[in-house]
Each structure stands twice: as structure tokens, then as C-alpha cells.
GROMACS .gro file of N, CA and C in nm:
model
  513
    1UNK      N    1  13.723   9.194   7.875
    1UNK     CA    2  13.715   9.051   7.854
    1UNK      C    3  13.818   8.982   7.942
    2UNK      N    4  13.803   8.897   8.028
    2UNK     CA    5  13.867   8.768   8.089
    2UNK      C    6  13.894   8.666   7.970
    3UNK      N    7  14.049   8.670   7.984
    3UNK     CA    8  14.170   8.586   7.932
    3UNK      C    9  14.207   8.457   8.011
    4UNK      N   10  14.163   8.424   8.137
    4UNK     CA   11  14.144   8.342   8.237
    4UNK      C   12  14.012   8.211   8.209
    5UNK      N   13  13.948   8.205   8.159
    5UNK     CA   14  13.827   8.164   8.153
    5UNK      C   15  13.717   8.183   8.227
    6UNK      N   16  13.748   8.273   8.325
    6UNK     CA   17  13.642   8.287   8.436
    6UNK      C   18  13.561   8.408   8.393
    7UNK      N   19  13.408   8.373   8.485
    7UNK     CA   20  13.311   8.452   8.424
    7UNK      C   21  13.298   8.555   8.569
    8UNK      N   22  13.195   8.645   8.495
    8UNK     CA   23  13.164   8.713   8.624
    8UNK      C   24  13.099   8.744   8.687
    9UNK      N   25  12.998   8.615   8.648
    9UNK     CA   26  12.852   8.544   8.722
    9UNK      C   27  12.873   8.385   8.711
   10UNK      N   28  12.849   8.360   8.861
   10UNK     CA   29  12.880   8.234   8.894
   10UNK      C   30  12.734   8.148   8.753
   11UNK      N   31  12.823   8.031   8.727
   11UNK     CA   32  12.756   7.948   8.643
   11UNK      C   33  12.644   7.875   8.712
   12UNK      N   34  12.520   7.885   8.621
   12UNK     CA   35  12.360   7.796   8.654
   12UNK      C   36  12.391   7.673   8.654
   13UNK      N   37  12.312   7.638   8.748
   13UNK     CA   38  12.299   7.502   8.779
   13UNK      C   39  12.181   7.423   8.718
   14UNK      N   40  12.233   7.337   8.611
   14UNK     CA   41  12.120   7.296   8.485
   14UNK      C   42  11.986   7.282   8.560
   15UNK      N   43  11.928   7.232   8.685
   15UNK     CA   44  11.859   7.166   8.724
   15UNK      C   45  11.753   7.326   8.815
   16UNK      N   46  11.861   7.434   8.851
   16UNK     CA   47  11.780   7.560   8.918
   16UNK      C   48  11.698   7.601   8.781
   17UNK      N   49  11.593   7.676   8.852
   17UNK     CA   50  11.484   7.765   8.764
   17UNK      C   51  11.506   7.891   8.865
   18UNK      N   52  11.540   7.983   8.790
   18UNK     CA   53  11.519   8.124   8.849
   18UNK      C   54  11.394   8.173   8.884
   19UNK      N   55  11.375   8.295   8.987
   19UNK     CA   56  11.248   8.371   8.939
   19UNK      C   57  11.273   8.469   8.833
   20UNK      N   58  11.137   8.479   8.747
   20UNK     CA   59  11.160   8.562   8.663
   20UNK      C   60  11.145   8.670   8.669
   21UNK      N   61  11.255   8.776   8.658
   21UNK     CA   62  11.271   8.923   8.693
   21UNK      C   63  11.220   9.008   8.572
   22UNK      N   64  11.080   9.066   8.648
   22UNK     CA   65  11.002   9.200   8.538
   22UNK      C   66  11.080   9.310   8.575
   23UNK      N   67  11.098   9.360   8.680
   23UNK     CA   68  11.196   9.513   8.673
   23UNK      C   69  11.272   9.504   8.800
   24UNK      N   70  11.379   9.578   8.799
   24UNK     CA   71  11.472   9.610   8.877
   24UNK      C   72  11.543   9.725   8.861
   25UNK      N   73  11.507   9.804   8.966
   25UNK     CA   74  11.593   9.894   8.978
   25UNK      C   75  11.606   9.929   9.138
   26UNK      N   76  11.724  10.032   9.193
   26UNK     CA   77  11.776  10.031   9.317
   26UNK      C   78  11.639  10.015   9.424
   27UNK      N   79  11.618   9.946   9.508
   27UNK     CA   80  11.478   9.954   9.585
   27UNK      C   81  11.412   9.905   9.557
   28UNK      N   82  11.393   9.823   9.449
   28UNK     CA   83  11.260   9.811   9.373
   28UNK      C   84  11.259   9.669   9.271
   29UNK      N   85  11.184   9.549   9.324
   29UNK     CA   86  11.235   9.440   9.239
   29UNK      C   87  11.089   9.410   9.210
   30UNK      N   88  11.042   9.314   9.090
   30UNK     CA   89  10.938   9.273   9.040
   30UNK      C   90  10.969   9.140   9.036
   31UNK      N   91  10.952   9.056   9.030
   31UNK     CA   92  10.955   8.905   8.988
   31UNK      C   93  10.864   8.869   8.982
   32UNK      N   94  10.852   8.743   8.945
   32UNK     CA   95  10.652   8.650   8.901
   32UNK      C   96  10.648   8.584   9.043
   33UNK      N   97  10.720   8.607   9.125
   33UNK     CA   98  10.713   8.572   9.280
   33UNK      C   99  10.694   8.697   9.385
   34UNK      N  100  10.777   8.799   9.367
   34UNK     CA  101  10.731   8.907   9.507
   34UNK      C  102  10.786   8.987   9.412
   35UNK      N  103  10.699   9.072   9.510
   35UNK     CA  104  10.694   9.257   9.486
   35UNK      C  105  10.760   9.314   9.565
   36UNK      N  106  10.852   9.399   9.552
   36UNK     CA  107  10.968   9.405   9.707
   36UNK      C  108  11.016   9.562   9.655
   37UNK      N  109  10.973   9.669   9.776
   37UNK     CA  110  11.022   9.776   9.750
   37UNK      C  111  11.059   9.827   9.894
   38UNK      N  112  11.216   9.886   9.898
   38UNK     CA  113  11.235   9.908  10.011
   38UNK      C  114  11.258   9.746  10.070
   39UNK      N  115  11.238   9.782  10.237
   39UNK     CA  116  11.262   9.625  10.301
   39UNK      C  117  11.135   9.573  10.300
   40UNK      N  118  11.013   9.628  10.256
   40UNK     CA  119  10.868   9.555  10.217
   40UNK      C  120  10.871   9.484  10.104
   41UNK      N  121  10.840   9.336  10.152
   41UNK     CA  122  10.854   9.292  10.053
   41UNK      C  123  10.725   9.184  10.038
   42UNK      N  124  10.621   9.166   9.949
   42UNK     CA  125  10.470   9.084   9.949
   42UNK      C  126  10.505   8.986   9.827
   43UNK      N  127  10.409   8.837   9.859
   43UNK     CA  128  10.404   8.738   9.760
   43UNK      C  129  10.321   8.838   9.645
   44UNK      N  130  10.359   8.766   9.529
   44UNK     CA  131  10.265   8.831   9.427
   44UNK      C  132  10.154   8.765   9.435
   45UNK      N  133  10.150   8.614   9.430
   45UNK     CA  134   9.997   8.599   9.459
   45UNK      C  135   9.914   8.608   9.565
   46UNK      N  136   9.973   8.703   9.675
   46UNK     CA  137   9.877   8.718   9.794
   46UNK      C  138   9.786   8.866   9.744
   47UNK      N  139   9.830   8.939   9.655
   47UNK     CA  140   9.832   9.064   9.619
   47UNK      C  141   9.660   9.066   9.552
   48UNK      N  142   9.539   9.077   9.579
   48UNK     CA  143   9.443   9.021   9.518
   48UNK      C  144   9.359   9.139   9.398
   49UNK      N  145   9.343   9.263   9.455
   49UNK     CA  146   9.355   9.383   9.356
   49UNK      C  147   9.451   9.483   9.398
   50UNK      N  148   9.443   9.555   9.253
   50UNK     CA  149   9.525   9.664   9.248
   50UNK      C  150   9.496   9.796   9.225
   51UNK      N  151   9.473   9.881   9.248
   51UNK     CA  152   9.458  10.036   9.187
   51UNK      C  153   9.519  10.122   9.223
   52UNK      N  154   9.556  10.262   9.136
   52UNK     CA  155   9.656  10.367   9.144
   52UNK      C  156   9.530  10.486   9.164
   53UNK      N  157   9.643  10.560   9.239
   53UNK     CA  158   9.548  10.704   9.296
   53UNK      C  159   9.636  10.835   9.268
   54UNK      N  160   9.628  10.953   9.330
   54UNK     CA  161   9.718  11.025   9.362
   54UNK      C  162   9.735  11.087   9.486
   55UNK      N  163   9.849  11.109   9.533
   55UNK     CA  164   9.867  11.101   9.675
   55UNK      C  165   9.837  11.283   9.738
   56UNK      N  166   9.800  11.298   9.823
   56UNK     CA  167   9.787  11.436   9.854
   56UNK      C  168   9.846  11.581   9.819
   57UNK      N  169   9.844  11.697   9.812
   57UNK     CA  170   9.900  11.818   9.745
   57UNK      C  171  10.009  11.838   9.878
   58UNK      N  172  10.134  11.917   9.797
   58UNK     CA  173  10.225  11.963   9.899
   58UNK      C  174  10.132  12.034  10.037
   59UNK      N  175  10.180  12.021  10.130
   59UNK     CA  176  10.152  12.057  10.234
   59UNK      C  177  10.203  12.243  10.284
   60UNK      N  178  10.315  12.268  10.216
   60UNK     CA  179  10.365  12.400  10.218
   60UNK      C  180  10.276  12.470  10.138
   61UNK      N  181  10.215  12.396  10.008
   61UNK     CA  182  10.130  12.517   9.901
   61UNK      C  183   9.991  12.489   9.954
   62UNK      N  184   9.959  12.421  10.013
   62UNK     CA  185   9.813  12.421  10.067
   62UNK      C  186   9.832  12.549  10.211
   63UNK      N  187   9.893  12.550  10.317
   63UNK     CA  188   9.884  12.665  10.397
   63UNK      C  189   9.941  12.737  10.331
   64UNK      N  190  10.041  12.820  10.249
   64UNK     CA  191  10.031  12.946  10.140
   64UNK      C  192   9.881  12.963  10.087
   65UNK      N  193   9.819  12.855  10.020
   65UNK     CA  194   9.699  12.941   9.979
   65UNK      C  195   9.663  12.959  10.091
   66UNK      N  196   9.589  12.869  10.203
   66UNK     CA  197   9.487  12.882  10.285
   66UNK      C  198   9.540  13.018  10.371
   67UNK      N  199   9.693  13.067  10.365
   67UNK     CA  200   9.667  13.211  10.472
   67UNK      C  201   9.674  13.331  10.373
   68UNK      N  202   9.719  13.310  10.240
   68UNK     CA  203   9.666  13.394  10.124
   68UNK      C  204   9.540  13.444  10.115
   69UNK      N  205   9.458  13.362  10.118
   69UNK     CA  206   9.312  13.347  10.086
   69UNK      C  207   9.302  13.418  10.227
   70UNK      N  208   9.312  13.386  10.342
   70UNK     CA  209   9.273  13.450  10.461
   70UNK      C  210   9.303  13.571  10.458
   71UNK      N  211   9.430  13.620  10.436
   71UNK     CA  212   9.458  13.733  10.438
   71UNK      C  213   9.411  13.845  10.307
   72UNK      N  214   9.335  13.775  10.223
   72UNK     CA  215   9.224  13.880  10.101
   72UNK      C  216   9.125  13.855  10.176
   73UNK      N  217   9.094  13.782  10.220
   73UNK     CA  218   8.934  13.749  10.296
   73UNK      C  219   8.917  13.889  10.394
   74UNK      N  220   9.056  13.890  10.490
   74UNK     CA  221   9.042  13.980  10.579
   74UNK      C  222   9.059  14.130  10.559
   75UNK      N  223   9.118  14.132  10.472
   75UNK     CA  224   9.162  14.245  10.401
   75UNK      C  225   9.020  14.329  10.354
   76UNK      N  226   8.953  14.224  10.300
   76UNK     CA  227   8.818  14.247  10.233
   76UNK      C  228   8.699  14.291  10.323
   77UNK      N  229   8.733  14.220  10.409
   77UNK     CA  230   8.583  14.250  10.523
   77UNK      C  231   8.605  14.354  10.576
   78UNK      N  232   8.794  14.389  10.624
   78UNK     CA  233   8.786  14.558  10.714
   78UNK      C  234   8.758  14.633  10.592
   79UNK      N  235   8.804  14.597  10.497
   79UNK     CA  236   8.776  14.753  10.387
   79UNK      C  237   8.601  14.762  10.387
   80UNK      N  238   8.540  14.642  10.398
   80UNK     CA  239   8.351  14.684  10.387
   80UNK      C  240   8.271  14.731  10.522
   81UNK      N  241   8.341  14.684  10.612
   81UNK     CA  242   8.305  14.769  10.735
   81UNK      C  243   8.338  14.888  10.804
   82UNK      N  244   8.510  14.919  10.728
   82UNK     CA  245   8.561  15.078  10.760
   82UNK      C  246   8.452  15.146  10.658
   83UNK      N  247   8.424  15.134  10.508
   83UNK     CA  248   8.368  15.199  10.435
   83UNK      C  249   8.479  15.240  10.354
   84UNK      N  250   8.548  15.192  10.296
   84UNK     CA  251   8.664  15.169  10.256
   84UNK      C  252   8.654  15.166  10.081
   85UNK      N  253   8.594  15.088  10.096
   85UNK     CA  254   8.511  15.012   9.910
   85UNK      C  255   8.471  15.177   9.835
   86UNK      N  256   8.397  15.221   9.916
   86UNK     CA  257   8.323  15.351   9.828
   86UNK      C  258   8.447  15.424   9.777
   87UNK      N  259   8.524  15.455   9.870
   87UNK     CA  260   8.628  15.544   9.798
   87UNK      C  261   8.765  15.529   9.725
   88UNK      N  262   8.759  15.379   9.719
   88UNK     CA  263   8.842  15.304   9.578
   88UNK      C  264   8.850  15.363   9.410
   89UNK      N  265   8.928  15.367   9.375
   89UNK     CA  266   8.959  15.398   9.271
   89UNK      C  267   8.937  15.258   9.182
   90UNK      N  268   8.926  15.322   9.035
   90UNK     CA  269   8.906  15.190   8.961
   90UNK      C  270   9.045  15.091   8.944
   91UNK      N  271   9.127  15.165   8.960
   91UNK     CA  272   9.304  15.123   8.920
   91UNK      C  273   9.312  14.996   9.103
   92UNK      N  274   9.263  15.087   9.187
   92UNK     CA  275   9.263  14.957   9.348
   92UNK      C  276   9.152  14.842   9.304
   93UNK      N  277   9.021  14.852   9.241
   93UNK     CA  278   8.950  14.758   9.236
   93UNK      C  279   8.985  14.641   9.150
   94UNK      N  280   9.101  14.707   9.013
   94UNK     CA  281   9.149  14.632   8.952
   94UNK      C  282   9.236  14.533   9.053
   95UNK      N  283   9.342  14.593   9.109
   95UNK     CA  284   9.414  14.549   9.182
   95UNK      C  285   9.410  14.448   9.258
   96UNK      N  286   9.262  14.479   9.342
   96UNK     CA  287   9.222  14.370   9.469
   96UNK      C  288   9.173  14.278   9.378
   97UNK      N  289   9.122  14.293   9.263
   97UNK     CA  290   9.107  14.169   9.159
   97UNK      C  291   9.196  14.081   9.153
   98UNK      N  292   9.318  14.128   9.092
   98UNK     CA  293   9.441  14.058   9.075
   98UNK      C  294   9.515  13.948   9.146
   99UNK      N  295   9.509  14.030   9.330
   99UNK     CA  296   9.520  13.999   9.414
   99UNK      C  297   9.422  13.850   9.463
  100UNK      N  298   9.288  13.934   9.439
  100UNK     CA  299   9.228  13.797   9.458
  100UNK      C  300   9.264  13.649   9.385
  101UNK      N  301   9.300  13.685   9.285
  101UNK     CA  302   9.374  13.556   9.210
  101UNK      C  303   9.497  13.499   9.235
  102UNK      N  304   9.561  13.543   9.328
  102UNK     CA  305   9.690  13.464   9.383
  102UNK      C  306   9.649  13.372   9.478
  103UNK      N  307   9.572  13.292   9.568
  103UNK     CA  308   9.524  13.152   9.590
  103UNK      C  309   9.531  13.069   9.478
  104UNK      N  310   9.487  13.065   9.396
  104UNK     CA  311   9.442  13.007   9.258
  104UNK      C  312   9.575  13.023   9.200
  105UNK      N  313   9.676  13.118   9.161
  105UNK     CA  314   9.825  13.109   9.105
  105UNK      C  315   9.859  13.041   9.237
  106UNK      N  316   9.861  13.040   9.310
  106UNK     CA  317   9.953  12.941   9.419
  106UNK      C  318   9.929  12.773   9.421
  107UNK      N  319   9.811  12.771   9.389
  107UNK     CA  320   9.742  12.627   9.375
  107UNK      C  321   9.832  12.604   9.242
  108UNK      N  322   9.852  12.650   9.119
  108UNK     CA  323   9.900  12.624   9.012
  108UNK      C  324  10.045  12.627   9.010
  109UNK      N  325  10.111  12.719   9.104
  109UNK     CA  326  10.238  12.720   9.118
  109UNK      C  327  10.301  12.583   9.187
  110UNK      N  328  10.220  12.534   9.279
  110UNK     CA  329  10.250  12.471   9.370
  110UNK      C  330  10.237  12.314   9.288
  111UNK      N  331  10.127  12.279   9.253
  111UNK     CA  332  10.112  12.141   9.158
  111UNK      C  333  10.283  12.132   9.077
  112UNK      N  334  10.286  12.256   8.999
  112UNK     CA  335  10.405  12.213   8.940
  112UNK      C  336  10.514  12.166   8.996
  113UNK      N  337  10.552  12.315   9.085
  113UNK     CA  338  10.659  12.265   9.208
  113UNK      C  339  10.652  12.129   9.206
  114UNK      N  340  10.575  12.120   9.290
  114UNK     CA  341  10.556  11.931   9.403
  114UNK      C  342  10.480  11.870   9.339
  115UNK      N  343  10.429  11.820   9.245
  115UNK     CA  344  10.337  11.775   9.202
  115UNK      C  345  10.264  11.602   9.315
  116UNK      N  346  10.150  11.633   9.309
  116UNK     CA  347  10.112  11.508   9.408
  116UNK      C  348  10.181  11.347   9.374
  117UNK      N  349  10.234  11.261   9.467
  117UNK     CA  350  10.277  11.152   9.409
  117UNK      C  351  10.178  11.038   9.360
  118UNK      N  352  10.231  11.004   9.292
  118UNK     CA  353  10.121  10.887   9.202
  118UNK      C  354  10.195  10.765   9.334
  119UNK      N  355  10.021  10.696   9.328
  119UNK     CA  356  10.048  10.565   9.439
  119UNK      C  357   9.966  10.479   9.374
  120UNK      N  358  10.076  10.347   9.460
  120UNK     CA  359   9.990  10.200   9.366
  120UNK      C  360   9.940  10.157   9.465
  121UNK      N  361   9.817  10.078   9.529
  121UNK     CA  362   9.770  10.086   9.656
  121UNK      C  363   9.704   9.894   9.588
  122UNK      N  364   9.700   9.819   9.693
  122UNK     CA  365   9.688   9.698   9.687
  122UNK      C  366   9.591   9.671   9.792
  123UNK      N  367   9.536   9.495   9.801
  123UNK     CA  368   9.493   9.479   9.883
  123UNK      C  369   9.515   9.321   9.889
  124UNK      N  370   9.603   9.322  10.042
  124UNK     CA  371   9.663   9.207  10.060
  124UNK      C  372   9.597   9.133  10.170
  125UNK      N  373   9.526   9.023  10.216
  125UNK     CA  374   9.496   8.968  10.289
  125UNK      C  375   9.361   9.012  10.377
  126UNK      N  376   9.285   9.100  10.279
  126UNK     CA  377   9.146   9.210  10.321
  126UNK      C  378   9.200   9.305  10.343
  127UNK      N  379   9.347   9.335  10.351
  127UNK     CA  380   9.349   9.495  10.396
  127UNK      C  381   9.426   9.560  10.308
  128UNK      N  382   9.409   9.685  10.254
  128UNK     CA  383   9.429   9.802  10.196
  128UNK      C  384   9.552   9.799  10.203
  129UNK      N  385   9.654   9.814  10.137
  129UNK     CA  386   9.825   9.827  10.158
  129UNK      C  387   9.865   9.921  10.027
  130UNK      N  388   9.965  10.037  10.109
  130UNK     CA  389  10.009  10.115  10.008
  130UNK      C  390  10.130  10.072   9.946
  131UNK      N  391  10.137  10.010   9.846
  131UNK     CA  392  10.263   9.898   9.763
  131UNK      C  393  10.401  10.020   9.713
  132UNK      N  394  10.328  10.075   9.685
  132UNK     CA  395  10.443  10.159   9.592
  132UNK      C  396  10.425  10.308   9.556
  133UNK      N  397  10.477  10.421   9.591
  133UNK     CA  398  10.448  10.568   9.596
  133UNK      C  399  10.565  10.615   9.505
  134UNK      N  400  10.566  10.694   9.397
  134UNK     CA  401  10.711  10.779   9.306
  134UNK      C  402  10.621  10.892   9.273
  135UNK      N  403  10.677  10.997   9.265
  135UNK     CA  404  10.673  11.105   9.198
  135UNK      C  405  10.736  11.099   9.044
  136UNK      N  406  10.761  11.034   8.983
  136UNK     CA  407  10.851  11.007   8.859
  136UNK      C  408  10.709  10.953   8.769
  137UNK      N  409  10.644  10.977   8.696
  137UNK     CA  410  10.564  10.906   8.609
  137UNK      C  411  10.598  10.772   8.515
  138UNK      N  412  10.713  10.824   8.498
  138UNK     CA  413  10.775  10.726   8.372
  138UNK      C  414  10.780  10.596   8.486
  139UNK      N  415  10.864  10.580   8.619
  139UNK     CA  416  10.867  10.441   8.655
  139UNK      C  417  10.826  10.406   8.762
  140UNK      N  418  10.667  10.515   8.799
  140UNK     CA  419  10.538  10.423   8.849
  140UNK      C  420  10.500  10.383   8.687
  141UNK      N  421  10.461  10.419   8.618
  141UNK     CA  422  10.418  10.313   8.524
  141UNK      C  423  10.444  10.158   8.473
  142UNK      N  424  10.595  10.136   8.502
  142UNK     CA  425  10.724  10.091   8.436
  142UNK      C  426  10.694   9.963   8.589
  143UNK      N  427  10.648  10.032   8.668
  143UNK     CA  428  10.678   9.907   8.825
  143UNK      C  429  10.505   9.841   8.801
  144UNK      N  430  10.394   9.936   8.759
  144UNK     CA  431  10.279   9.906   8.816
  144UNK      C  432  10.252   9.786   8.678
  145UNK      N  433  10.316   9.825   8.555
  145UNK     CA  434  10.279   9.739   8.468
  145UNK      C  435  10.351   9.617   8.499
  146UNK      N  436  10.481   9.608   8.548
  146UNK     CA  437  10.529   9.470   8.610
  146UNK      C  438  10.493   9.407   8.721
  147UNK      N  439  10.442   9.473   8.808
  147UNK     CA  440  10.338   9.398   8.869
  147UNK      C  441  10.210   9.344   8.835
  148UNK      N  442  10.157   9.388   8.747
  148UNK     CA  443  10.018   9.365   8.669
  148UNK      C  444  10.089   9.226   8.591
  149UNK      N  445  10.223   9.251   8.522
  149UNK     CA  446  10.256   9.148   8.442
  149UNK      C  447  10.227   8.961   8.537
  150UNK      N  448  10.314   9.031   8.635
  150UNK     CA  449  10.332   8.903   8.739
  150UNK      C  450  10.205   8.850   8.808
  151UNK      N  451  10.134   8.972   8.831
  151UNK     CA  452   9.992   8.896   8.863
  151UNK      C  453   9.909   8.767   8.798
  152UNK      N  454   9.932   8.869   8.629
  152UNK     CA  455   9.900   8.780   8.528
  152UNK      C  456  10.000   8.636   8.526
  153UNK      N  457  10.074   8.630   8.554
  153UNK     CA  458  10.197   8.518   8.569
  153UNK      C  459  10.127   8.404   8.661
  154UNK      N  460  10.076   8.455   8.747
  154UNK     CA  461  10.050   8.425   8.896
  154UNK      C  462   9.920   8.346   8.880
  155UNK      N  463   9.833   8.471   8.806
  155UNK     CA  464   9.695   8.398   8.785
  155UNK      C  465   9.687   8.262   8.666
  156UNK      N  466   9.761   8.258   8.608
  156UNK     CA  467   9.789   8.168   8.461
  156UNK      C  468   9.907   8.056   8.499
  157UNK      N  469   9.879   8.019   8.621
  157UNK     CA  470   9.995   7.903   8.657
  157UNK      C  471  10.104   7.922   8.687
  158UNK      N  472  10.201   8.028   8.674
  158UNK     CA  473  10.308   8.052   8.691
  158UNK      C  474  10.408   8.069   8.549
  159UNK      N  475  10.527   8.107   8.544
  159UNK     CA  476  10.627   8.133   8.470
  159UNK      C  477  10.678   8.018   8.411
  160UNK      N  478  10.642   7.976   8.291
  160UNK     CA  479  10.759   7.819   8.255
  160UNK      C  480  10.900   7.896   8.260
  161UNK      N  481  10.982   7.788   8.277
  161UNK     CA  482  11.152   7.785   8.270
  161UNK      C  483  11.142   7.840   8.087
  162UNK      N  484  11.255   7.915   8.117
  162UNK     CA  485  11.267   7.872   7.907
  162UNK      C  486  11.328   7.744   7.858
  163UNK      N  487  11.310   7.783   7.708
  163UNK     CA  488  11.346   7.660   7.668
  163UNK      C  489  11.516   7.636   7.652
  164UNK      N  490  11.525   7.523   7.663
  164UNK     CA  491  11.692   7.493   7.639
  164UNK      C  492  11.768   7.479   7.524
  165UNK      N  493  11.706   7.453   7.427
  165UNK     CA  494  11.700   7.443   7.280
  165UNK      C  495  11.562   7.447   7.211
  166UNK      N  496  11.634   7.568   7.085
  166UNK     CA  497  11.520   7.595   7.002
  166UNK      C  498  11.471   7.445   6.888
  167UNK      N  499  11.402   7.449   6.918
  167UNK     CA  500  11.272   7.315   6.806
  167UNK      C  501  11.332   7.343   6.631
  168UNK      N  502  11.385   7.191   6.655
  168UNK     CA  503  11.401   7.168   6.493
  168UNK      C  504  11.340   7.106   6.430
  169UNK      N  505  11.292   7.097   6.315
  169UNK     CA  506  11.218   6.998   6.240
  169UNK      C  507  11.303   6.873   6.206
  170UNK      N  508  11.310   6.723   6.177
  170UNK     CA  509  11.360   6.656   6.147
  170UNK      C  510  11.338   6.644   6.022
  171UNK      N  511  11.497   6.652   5.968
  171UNK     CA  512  11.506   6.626   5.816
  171UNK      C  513  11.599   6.496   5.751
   0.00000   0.00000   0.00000
């Protein structure tokens, strides 16, 4: 506490109206005026739809499977053309079974790892714009619903000021 009288936000000026701030956090501001992430920053009402997607699979677990998979693929074809297959045991056929299922554990390993990023994708002025990309679920939700909020802000006239005093009845 300040023993000085001074505060530690400069004092409003009766007559300013703020914008009204839906979320903020480092990078990332919402207001009933712009959407601003990073140094991109768009009017909210230029913003005309909105929809969320998910953004592509790691790139490291997609070539793991794809030379996994190649390398059972290949594995598979010299063993049927040496003649290879006939003289397998049931304990190897199990095996190359097993084997065959590591593409598929890698696809599953890999989602977890990296999981694809959730994206909020807009469309500003006819064209397609990617607004906002997190891997965090909790605050793409937390940004996409404050933008949805402000839209709604946007579409409904705008944000009143609050009020300055609460309404009394006269007695």
C-alpha cells in the first residue's frame, strides 16, 4: 500500500471510454475492437466468419511411420520372393505380426507426443486468414470464445461504457 496518495495506474479521465478487454494474456489481446496476436493485429468487425480446425500431424512421426511401414513393406516382399514365408515358424509369423503394428503404435505415439495444433482460421476481407494457432486446449478455447464474444459486441452496436452509478429508487 502507498502512504503517499499516489496510485499505480494513472487516473481516468471522466470523459475517456476504454476498449473493452475480453482476454489478455502475453501475445494475445481481445477487445470489442481488435484481435491482436503477436504483431498481427485485425479490426473485430472486419473479421466476417470464423471456424476452428486442426492443424497438421508432427512432421517427424509422419516420416517414422512412412519409412517404418516401408521398411515391413520391404521386408515383406524379399521374404515372398526369396521363398522365405514357407519356412517361418509360427513364433516369426507372430512376430512379423507385431511388427506390422508399429506404423499404427507410431501414429499413436506420435499424436500424444505432438499432438496437432488447434487453429482459429477467419475470413477477413474475402480472404481466408489464419487468426490464431496454440497447442494448449484450455486457451484456444479461452481466446476463440473472446473473440466470438466481441464479434457479438460488434454485431449488436458495440460495448456501452458502464454505468457510473448504480440506480436508486426515489424515496
Amino acid at each position: 500500500m502507498q502512504t503517499d496518495g499516489s496510485t499505480t495506474r494513472p487516473p481516468r479521465s471522466p470523459g475517456a471510454v476504454s476498449a473493452t478487454l475480453l482476454y489478455a494474456r502475453p501475445g494475445i489481446v481481445v477487445t470489442g475492437e481488435r484481435f491482436t496476436v503477436g504483431r498481427n493485429s485485425w479490426p473485430v468487425a472486419e473479421i466476417t466468419q470464423l471456424w476452428t480446425a486442426r492443424g497438421p500431424h508432427d512432421r517427424l512421426a509422419l516420416r517414422a511411420v512412412a519409412v517404418s511401414a516401408a521398411l515391413i513393406g520391404g521386408v515383406g516382399v524379399l521374404l515372398g520372393f526369396t521363398g522365405g514365408l514357407q519356412r517361418l515358424t509360427a513364433a516369426a509369423y507372430l512376430t512379423l505380426g507385431a511388427v506390422g503394428l508399429l506404423p499404427l503404435l507410431l501414429v499413436l505415439i506420435g499424436d500424444r507426443w505432438r499432438p496437432p495444433s488447434y487453429e482459429l482460421w477467419g475470413r477477413l476481407r474475402g480472404t481466408e486468414v489464419l487468426l490464431f494457432s496454440s497447442d494448449n486446449e484450455r486457451q484456444f478455447g479461452q481466446v476463440t470464445r473472446a473473440l466470438q464474444r466481441a464479434r457479438e459486441g460488434v454485431r449488436h452496436g458495440g460495448w456501452a461504457p458502464p454505468v457510473a452509478e448504480a440506480w436508486r429508487p426515489n424515496r
